[in-house]
mmCIF file of C-alpha atoms and ligand atoms in Angstrom:
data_model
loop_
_atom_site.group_PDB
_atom_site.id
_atom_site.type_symbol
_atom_site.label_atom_id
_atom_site.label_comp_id
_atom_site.label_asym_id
_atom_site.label_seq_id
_atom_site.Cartn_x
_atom_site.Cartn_y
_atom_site.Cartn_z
ATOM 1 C CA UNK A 1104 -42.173 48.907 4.201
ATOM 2 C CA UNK A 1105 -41.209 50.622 7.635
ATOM 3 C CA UNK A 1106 -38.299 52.006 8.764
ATOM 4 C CA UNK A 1107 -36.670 48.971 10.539
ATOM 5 C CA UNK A 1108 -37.043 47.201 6.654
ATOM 6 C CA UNK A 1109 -35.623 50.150 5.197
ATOM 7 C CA UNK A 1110 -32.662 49.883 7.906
ATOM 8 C CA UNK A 1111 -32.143 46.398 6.616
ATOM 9 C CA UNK A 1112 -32.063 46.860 2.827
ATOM 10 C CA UNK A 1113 -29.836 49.921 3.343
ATOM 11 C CA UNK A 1114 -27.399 47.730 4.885
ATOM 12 C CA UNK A 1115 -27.218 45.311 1.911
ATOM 13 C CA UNK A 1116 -27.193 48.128 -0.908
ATOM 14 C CA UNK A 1117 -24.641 50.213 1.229
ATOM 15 C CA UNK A 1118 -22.293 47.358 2.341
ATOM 16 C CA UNK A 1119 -19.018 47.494 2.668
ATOM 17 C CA UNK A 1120 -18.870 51.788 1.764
ATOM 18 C CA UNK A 1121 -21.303 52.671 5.026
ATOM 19 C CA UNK A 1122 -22.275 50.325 7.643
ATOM 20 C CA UNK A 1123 -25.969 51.886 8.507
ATOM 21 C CA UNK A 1124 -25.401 51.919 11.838
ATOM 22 C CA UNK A 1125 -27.721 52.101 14.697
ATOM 23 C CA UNK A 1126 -26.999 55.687 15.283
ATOM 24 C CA UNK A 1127 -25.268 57.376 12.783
ATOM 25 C CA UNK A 1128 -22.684 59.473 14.395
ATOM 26 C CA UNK A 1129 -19.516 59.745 12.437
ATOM 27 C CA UNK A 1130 -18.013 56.933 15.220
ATOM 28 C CA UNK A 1131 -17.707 54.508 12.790
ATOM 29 C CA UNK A 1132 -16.674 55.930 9.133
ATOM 30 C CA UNK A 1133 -13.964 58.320 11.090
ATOM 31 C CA UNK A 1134 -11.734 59.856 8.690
ATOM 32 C CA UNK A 1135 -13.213 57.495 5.622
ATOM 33 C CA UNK A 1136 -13.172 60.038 2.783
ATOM 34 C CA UNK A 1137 -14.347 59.341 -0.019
ATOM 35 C CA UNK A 1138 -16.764 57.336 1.798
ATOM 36 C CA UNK A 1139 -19.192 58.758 4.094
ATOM 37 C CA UNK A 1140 -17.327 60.048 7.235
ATOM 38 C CA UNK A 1141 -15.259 63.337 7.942
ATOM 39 C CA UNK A 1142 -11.963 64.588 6.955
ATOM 40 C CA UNK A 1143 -8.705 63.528 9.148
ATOM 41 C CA UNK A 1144 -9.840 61.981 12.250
ATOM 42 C CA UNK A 1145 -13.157 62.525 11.865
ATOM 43 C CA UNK A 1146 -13.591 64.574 14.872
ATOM 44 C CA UNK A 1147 -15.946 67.119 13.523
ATOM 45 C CA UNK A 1148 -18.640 65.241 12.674
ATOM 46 C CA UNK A 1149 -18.414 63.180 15.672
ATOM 47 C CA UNK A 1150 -18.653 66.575 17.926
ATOM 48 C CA UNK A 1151 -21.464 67.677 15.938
ATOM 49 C CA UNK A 1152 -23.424 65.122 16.824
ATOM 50 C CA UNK A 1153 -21.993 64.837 20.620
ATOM 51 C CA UNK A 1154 -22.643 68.827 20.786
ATOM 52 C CA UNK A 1155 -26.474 68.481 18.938
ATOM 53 C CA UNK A 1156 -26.992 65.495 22.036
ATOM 54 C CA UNK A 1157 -26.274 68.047 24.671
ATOM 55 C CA UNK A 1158 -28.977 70.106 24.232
ATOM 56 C CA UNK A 1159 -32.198 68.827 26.275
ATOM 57 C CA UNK A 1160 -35.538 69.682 25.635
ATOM 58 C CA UNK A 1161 -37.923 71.040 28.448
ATOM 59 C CA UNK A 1162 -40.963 69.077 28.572
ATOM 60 C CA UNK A 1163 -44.547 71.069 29.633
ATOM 61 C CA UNK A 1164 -47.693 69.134 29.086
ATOM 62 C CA UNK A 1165 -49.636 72.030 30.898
ATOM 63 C CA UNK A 1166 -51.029 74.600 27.997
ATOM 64 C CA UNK A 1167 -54.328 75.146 26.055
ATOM 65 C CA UNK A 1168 -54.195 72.587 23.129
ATOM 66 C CA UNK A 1169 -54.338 73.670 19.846
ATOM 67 C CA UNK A 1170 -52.608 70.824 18.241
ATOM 68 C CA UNK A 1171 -49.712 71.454 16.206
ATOM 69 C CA UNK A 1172 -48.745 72.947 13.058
ATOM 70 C CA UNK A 1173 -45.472 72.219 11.585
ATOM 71 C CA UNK A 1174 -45.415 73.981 8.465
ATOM 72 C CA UNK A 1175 -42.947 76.583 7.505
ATOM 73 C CA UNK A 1176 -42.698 79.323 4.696
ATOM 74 C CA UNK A 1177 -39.422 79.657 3.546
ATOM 75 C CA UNK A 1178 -38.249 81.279 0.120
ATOM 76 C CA UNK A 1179 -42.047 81.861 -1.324
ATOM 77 C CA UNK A 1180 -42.828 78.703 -0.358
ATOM 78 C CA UNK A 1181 -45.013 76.768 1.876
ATOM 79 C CA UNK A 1182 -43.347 72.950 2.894
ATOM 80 C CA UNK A 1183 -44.861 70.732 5.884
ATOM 81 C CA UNK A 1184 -41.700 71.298 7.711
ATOM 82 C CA UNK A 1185 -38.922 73.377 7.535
ATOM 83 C CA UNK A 1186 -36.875 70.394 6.612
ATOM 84 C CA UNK A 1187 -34.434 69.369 3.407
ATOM 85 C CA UNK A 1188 -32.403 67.075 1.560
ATOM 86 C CA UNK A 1189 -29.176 68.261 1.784
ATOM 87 C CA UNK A 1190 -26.863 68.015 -1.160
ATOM 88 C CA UNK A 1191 -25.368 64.595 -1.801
ATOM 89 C CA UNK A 1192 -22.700 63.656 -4.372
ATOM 90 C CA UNK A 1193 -20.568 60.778 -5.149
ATOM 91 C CA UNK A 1194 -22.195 58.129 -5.349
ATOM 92 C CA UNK A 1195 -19.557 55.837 -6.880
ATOM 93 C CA UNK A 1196 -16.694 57.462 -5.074
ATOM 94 C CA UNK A 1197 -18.730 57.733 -1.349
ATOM 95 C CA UNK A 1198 -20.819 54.861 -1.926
ATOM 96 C CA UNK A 1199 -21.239 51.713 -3.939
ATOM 97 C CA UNK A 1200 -22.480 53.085 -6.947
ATOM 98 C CA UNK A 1201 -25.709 51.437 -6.246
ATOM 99 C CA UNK A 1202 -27.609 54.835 -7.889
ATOM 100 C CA UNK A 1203 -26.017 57.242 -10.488
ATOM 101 C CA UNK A 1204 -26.331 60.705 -9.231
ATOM 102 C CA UNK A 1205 -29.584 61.165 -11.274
ATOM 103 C CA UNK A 1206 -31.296 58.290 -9.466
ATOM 104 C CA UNK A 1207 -30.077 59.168 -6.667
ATOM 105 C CA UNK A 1208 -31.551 62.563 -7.214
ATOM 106 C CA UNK A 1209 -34.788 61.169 -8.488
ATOM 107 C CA UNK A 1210 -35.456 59.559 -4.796
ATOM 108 C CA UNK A 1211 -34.682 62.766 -2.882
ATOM 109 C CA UNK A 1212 -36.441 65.150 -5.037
ATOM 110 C CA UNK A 1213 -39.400 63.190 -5.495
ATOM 111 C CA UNK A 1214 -39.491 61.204 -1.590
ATOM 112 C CA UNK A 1215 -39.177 64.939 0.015
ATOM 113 C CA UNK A 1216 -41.807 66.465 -2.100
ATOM 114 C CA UNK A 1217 -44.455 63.732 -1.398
ATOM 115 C CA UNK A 1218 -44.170 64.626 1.988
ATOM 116 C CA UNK A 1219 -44.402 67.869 1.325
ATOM 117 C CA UNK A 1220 -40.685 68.843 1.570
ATOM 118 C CA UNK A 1221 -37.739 69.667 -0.356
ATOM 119 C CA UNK A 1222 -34.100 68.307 -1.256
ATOM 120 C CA UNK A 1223 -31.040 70.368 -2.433
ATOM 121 C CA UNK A 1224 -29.205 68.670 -5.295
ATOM 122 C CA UNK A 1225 -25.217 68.507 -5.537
ATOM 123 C CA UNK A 1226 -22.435 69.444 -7.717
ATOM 124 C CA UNK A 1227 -18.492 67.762 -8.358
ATOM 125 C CA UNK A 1228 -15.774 67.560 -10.823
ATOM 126 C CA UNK A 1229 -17.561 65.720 -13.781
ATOM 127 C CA UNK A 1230 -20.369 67.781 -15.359
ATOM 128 C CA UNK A 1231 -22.761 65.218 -14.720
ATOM 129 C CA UNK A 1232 -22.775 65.507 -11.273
ATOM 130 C CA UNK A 1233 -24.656 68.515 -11.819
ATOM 131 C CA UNK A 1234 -26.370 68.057 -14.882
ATOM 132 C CA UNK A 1235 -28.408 65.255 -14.419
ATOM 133 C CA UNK A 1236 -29.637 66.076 -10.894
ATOM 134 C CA UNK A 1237 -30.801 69.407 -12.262
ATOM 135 C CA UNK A 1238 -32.586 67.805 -14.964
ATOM 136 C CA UNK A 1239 -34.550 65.834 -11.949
ATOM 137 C CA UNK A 1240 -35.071 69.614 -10.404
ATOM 138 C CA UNK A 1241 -36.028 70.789 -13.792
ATOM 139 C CA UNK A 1242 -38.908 67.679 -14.035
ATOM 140 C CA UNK A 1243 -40.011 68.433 -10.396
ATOM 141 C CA UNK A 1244 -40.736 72.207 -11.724
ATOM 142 C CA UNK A 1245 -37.960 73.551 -10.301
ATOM 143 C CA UNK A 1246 -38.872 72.637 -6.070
ATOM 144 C CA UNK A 1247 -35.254 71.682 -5.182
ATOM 145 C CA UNK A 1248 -31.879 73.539 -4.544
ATOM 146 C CA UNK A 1249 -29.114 73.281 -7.356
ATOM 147 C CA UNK A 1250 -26.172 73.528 -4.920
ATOM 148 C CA UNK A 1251 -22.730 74.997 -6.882
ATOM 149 C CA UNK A 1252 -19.344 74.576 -5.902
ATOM 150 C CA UNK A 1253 -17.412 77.572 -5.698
ATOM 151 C CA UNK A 1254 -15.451 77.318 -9.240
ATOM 152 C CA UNK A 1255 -14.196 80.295 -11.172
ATOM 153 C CA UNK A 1256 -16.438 83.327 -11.475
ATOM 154 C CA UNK A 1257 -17.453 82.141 -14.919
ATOM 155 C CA UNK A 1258 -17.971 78.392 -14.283
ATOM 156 C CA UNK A 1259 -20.234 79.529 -11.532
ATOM 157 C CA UNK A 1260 -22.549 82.119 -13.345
ATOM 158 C CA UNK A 1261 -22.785 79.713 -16.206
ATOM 159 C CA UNK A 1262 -24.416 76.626 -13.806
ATOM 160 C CA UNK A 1263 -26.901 79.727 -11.514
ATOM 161 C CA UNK A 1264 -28.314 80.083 -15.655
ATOM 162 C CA UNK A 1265 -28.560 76.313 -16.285
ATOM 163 C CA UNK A 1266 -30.103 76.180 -12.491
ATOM 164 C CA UNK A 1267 -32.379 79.125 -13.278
ATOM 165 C CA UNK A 1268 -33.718 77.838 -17.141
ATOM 166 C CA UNK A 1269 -34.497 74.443 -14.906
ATOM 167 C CA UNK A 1270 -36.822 76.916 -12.691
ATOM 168 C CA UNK A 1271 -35.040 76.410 -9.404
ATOM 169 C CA UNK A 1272 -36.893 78.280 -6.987
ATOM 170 C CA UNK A 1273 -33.551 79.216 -4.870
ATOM 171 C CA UNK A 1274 -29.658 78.433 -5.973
ATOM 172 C CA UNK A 1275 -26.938 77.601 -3.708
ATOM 173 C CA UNK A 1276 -23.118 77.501 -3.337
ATOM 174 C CA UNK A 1277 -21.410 75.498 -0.657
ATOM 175 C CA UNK A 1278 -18.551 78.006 -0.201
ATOM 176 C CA UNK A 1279 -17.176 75.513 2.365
ATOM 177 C CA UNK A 1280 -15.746 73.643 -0.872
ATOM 178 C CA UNK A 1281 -12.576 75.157 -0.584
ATOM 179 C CA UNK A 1282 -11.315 72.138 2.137
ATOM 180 C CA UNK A 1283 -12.877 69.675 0.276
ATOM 181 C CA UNK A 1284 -10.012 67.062 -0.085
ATOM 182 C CA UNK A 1285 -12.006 64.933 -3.113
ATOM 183 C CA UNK A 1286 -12.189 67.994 -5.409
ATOM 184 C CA UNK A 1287 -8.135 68.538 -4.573
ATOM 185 C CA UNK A 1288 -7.223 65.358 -5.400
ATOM 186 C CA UNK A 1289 -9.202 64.845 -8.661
ATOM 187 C CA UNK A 1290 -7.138 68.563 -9.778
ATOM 188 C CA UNK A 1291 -10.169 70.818 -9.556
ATOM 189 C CA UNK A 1292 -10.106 72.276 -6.072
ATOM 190 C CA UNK A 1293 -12.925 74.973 -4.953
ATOM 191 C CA UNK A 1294 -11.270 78.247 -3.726
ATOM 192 C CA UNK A 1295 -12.494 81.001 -1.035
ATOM 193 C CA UNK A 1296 -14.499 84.055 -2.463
ATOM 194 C CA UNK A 1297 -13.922 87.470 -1.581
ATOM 195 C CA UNK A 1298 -17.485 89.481 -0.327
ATOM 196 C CA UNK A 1299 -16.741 91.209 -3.635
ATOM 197 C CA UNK A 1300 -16.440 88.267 -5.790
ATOM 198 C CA UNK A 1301 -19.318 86.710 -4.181
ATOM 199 C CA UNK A 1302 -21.211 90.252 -4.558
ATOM 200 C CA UNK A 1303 -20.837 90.082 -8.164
ATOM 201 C CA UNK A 1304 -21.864 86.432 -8.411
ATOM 202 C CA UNK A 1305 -25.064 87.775 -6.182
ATOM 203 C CA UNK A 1306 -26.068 89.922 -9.196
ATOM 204 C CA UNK A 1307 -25.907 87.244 -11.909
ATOM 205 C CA UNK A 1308 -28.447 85.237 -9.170
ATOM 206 C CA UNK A 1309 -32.494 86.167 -9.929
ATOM 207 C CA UNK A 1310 -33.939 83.616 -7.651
ATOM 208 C CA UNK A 1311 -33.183 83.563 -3.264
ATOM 209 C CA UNK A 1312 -28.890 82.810 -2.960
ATOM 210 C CA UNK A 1313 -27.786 80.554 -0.231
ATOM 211 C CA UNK A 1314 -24.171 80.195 1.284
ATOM 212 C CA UNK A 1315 -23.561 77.410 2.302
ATOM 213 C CA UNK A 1316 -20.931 76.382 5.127
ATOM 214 C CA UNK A 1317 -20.918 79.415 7.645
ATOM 215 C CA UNK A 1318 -19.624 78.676 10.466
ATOM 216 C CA UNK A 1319 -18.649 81.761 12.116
ATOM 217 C CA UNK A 1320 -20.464 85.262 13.459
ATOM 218 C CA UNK A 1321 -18.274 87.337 11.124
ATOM 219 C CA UNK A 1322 -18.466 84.624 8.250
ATOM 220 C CA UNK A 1323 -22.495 84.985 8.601
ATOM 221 C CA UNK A 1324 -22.170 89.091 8.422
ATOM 222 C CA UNK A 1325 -19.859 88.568 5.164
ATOM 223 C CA UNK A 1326 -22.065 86.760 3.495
ATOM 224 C CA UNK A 1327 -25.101 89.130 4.442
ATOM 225 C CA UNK A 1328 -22.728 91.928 2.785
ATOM 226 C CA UNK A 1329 -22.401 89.676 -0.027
ATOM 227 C CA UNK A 1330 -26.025 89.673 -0.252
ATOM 228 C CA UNK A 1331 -27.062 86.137 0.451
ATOM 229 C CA UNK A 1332 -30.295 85.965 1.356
ATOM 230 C CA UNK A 1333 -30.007 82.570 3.171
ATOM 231 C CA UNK A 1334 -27.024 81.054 5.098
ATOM 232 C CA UNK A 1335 -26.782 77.414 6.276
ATOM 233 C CA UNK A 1336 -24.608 76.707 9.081
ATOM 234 C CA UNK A 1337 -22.575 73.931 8.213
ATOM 235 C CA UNK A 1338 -18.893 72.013 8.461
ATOM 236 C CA UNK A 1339 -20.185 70.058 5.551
ATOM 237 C CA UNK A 1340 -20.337 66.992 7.686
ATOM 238 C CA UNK A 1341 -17.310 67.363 8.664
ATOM 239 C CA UNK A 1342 -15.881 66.695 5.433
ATOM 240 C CA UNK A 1343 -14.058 69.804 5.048
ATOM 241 C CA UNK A 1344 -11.720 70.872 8.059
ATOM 242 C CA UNK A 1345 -11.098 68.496 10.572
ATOM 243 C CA UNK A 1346 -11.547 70.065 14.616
ATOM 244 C CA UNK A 1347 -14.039 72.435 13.643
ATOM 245 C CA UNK A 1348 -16.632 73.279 16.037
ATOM 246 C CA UNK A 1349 -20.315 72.064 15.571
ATOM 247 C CA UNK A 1350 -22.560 74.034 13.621
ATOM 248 C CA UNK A 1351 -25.098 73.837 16.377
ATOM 249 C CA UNK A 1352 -22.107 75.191 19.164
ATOM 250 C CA UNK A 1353 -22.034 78.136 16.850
ATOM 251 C CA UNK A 1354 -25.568 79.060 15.752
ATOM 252 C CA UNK A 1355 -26.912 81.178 18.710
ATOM 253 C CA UNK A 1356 -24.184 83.873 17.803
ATOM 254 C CA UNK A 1357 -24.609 83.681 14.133
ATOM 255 C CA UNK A 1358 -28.281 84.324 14.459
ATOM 256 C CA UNK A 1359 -27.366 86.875 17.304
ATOM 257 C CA UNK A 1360 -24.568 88.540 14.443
ATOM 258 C CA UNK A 1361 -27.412 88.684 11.788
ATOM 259 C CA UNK A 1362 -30.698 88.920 13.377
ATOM 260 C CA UNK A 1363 -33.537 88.539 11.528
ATOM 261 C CA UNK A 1364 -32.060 90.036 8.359
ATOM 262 C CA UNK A 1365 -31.197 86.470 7.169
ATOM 263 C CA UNK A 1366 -32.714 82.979 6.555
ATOM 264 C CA UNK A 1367 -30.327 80.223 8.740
ATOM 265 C CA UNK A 1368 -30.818 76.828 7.703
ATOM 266 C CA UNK A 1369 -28.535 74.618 9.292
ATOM 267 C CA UNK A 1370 -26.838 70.782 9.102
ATOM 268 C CA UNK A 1371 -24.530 68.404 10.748
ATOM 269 C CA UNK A 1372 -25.668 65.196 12.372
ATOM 270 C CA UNK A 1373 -29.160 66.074 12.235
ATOM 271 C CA UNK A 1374 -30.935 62.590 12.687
ATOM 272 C CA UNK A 1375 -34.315 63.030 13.874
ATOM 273 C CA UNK A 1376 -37.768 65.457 14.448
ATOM 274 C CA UNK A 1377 -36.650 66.206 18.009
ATOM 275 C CA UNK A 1378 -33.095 67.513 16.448
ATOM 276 C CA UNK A 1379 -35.030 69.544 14.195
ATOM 277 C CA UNK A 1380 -37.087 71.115 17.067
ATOM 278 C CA UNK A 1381 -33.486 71.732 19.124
ATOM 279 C CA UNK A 1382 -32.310 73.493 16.204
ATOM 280 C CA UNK A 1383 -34.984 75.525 15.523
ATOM 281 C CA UNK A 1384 -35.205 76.617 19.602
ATOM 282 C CA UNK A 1385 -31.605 77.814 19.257
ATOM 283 C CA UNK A 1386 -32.257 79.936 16.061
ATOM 284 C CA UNK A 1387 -32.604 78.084 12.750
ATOM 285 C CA UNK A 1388 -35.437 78.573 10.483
ATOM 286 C CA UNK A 1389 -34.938 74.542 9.473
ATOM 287 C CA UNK A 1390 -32.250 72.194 8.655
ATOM 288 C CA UNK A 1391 -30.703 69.977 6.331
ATOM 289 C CA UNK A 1392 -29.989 66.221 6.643
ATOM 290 C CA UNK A 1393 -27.515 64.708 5.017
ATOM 291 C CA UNK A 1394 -26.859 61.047 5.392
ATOM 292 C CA UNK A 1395 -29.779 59.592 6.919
ATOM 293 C CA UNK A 1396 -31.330 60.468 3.080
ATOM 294 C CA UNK A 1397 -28.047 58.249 1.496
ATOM 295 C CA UNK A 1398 -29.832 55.120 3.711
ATOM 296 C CA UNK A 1399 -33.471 56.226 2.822
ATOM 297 C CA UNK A 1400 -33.024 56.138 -0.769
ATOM 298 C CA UNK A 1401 -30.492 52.713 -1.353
ATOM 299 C CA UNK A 1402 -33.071 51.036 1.737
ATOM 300 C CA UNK A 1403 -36.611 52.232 0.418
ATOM 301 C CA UNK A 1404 -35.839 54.028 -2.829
ATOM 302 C CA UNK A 1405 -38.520 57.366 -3.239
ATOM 303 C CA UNK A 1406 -40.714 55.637 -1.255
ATOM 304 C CA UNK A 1407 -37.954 55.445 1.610
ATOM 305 C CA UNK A 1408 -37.050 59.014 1.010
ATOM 306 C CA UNK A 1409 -41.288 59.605 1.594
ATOM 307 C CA UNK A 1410 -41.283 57.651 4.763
ATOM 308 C CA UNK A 1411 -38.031 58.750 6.102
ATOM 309 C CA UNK A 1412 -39.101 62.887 5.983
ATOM 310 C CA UNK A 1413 -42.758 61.812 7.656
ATOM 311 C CA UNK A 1414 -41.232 60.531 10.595
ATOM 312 C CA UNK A 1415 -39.261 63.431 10.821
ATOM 313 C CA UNK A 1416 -42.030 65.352 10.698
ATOM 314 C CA UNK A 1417 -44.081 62.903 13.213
ATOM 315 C CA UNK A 1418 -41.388 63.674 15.845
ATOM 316 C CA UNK A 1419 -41.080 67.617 15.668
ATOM 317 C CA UNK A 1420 -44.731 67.396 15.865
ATOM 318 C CA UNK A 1421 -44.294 65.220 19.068
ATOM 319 C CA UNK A 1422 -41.526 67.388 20.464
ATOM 320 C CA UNK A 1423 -43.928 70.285 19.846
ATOM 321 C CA UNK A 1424 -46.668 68.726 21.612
ATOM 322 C CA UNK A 1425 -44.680 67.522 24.823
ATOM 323 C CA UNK A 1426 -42.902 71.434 24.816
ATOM 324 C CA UNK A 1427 -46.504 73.142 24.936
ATOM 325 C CA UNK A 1428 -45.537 74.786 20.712
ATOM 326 C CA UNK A 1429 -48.624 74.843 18.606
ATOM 327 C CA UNK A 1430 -46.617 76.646 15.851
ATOM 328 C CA UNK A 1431 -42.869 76.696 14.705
ATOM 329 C CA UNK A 1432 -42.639 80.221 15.762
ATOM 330 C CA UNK A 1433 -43.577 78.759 19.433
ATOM 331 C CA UNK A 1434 -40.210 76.914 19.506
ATOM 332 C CA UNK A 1435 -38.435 79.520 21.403
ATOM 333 C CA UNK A 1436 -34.597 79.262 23.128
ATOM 334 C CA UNK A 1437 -36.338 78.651 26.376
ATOM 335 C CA UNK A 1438 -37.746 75.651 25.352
ATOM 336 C CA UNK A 1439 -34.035 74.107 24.921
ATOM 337 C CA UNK A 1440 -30.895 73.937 27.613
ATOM 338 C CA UNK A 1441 -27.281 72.701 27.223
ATOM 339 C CA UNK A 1442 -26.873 70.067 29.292
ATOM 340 C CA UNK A 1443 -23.719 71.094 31.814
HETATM 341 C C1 FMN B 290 -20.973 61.587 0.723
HETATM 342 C C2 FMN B 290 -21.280 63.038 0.885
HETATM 343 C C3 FMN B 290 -21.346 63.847 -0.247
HETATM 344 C C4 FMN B 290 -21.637 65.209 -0.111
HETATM 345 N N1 FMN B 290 -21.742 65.996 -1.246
HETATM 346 C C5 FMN B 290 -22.041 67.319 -1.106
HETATM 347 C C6 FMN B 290 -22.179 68.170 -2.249
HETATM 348 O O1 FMN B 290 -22.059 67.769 -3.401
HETATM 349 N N2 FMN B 290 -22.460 69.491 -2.041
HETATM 350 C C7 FMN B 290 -22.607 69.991 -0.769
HETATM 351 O O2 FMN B 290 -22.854 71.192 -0.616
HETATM 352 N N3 FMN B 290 -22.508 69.202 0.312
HETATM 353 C C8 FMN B 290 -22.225 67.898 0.179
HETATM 354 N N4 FMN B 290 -22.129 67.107 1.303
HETATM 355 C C9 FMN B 290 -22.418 67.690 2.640
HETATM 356 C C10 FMN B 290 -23.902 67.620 2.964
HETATM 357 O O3 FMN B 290 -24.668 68.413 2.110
HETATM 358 C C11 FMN B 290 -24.204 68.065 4.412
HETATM 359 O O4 FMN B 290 -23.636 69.324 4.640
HETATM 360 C C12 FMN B 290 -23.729 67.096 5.478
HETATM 361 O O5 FMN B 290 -23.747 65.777 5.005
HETATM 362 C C13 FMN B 290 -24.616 67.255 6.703
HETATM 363 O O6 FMN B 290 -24.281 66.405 7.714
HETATM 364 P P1 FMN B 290 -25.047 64.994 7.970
HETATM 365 O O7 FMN B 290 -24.723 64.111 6.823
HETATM 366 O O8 FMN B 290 -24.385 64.515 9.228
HETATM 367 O O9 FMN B 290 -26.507 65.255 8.127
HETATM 368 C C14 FMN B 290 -21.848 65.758 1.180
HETATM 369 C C15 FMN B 290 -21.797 64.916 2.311
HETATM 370 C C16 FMN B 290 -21.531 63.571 2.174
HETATM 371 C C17 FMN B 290 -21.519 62.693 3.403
#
């Protein structure tokens, strides 16, 4: 199978919920939620991928070559990129129901890890939205994210212990679940957390905590009070509040906020290896994809999943090479510019 294939049976298992298109940029789907495009008009995932095309990469083929090295260490753990899965549920409501949210589950955990990567797992109103993808994290010995919505205090600590008896190596919460207009309507809507409330949750938390959905300086600072060891800059795809800014518009500040006292992943319209490199230049320590992995998995299955995170990794290797980077940590800001 190769990627055009993979294209092609995506098309046919997605079909009429998401159209695959030739560049997925949130043009198409605007405003389809549930389905796979962004809240309202759909206007911030379309910026964040209009704002992630802006940046240009400086090309330098003069330098001593070493070849490159794309491998990252990231919560105790060595991965052949710093790139993830990001969490994915609904796949009856979003999609067509083509994989239950274990099987769905099954292809990211296990495509991303024989590439030597990694996949966050989801969470939603029924329990088995978390259940059964953690018991694919708990088979894979724990190397994937359990990602938790932010539900009452209690709700929450109870799913960090089910995440933490599965072995998950880090636990997250997508605090941006508060706009999230699917949990609303099916009467369980997320809620904000104090940095005292999400303090206390902290301490319940023995493995690396990650907050996910920062999108602001003094959001990324909270959440360092809080104790979160990781953030990832994120509008959730957009899903969430509609004319938000892009997560990449906003990163340079966050990392300038929180220096290096914090792990930044970050997501939104991340589509390829030379994304991942732009991202990383303006001060990410990886990213998350989101829906590219929905088309990998219904077009090629684990396999897909596999083939779709090695040409990810072929192209940051690429970018590295044309940008003169042997090593991640040679992927400075100067190697990036916004276009004017
Ligand atoms: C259909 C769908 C379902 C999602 N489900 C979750 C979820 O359960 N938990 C979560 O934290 N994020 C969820 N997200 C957001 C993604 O994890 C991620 O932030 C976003 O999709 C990144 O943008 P991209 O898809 O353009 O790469 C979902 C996104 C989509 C499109």
């Amino acid at each position: 199978m190769d990627y055009k294939e993979l294209l092609e049976n995506a098309r046919k298992a997605l079909a009429p919920k998401c159209r695959v298109c030739r560049v997925c940029n949130g043009a198409a789907c605007r405003g389809e939620l549930p389905g796979s495009g962004g809240k309202g008009t759909g206007e911030s995932f379309v910026r964040a991928y209009e704002k992630l095309s802006e940046v240009k990469i400086n090309m330098d083929t003069i330098y001593e070559n070493r070849g490159q090295d794309t491998t990252a260490r990231l919560f105790g753990h060595t991965f052949a990129a710093p790139v993830f899965a990001a969490p994915i549920s609904g796949m009856s409501s979003n999609y067509t129901g083509y994989f239950t949210e274990t099987a769905y589950n099954e292809c990211v955990v296990g495509g991303t890890r024989k590439a030597g990567c990694s996949a966050f797992t989801g969470d939603g109103v029924s329990a088995d939205f978390f259940e059964g993808p953690l018991s694919v994290v708990k088979k894979a010995g724990g190397m994937a994210i359990p990602t938790i919505k932010p539900w009452d205090r209690d709700t929450v600590l109870e799913k960090v212990q089910k995440a933490q008896e599965a072995g998950a190596f880090a636990v997250a919460m997508d605090i941006d679940s508060a706009g999230l207009p699917i949990l609303a309507l099916a009467g369980r809507p997320g809620a904000a957390k104090s940095v005292e409330e999400l303090a206390e949750i902290r301490r319940g938390v023995k493995v690396p905590f990650i907050l996910k959905g920062i999108m602001t300086a003094e959001g990324a600072k909270k959440a360092l009070e809080a104790g979160a060891d990781a953030i990832i800059v994120s509008n959730h795809g957009g899903r969430v509040l509609d004319h938000s800014r892009a997560p990449v518009e906003v990163l340079p500040s966050i990392r300038k906020a929180v220096g290096d006292q914090m792990t930044i992943l970050i997501d939104g319209a991340i589509r390829t290896g030379v994304d991942v490199f732009k991202v990383l230049a303006l001060g990410a320590d990886g990213a998350l994809i989101g829906r590219p992995y929905v088309t990998a998995a219904h077009g090629g299955g684990e396999e897909g999943v596999a083939l779709y995170t090695n040409k990810i990794i072929g192209e940051l290797a690429d970018t590295m090479k044309m940008t003169g980077c042997a090593v991640l940590s040679d992927i400075t800001p100067d190697k990036v510019d916004w276009e004017k």
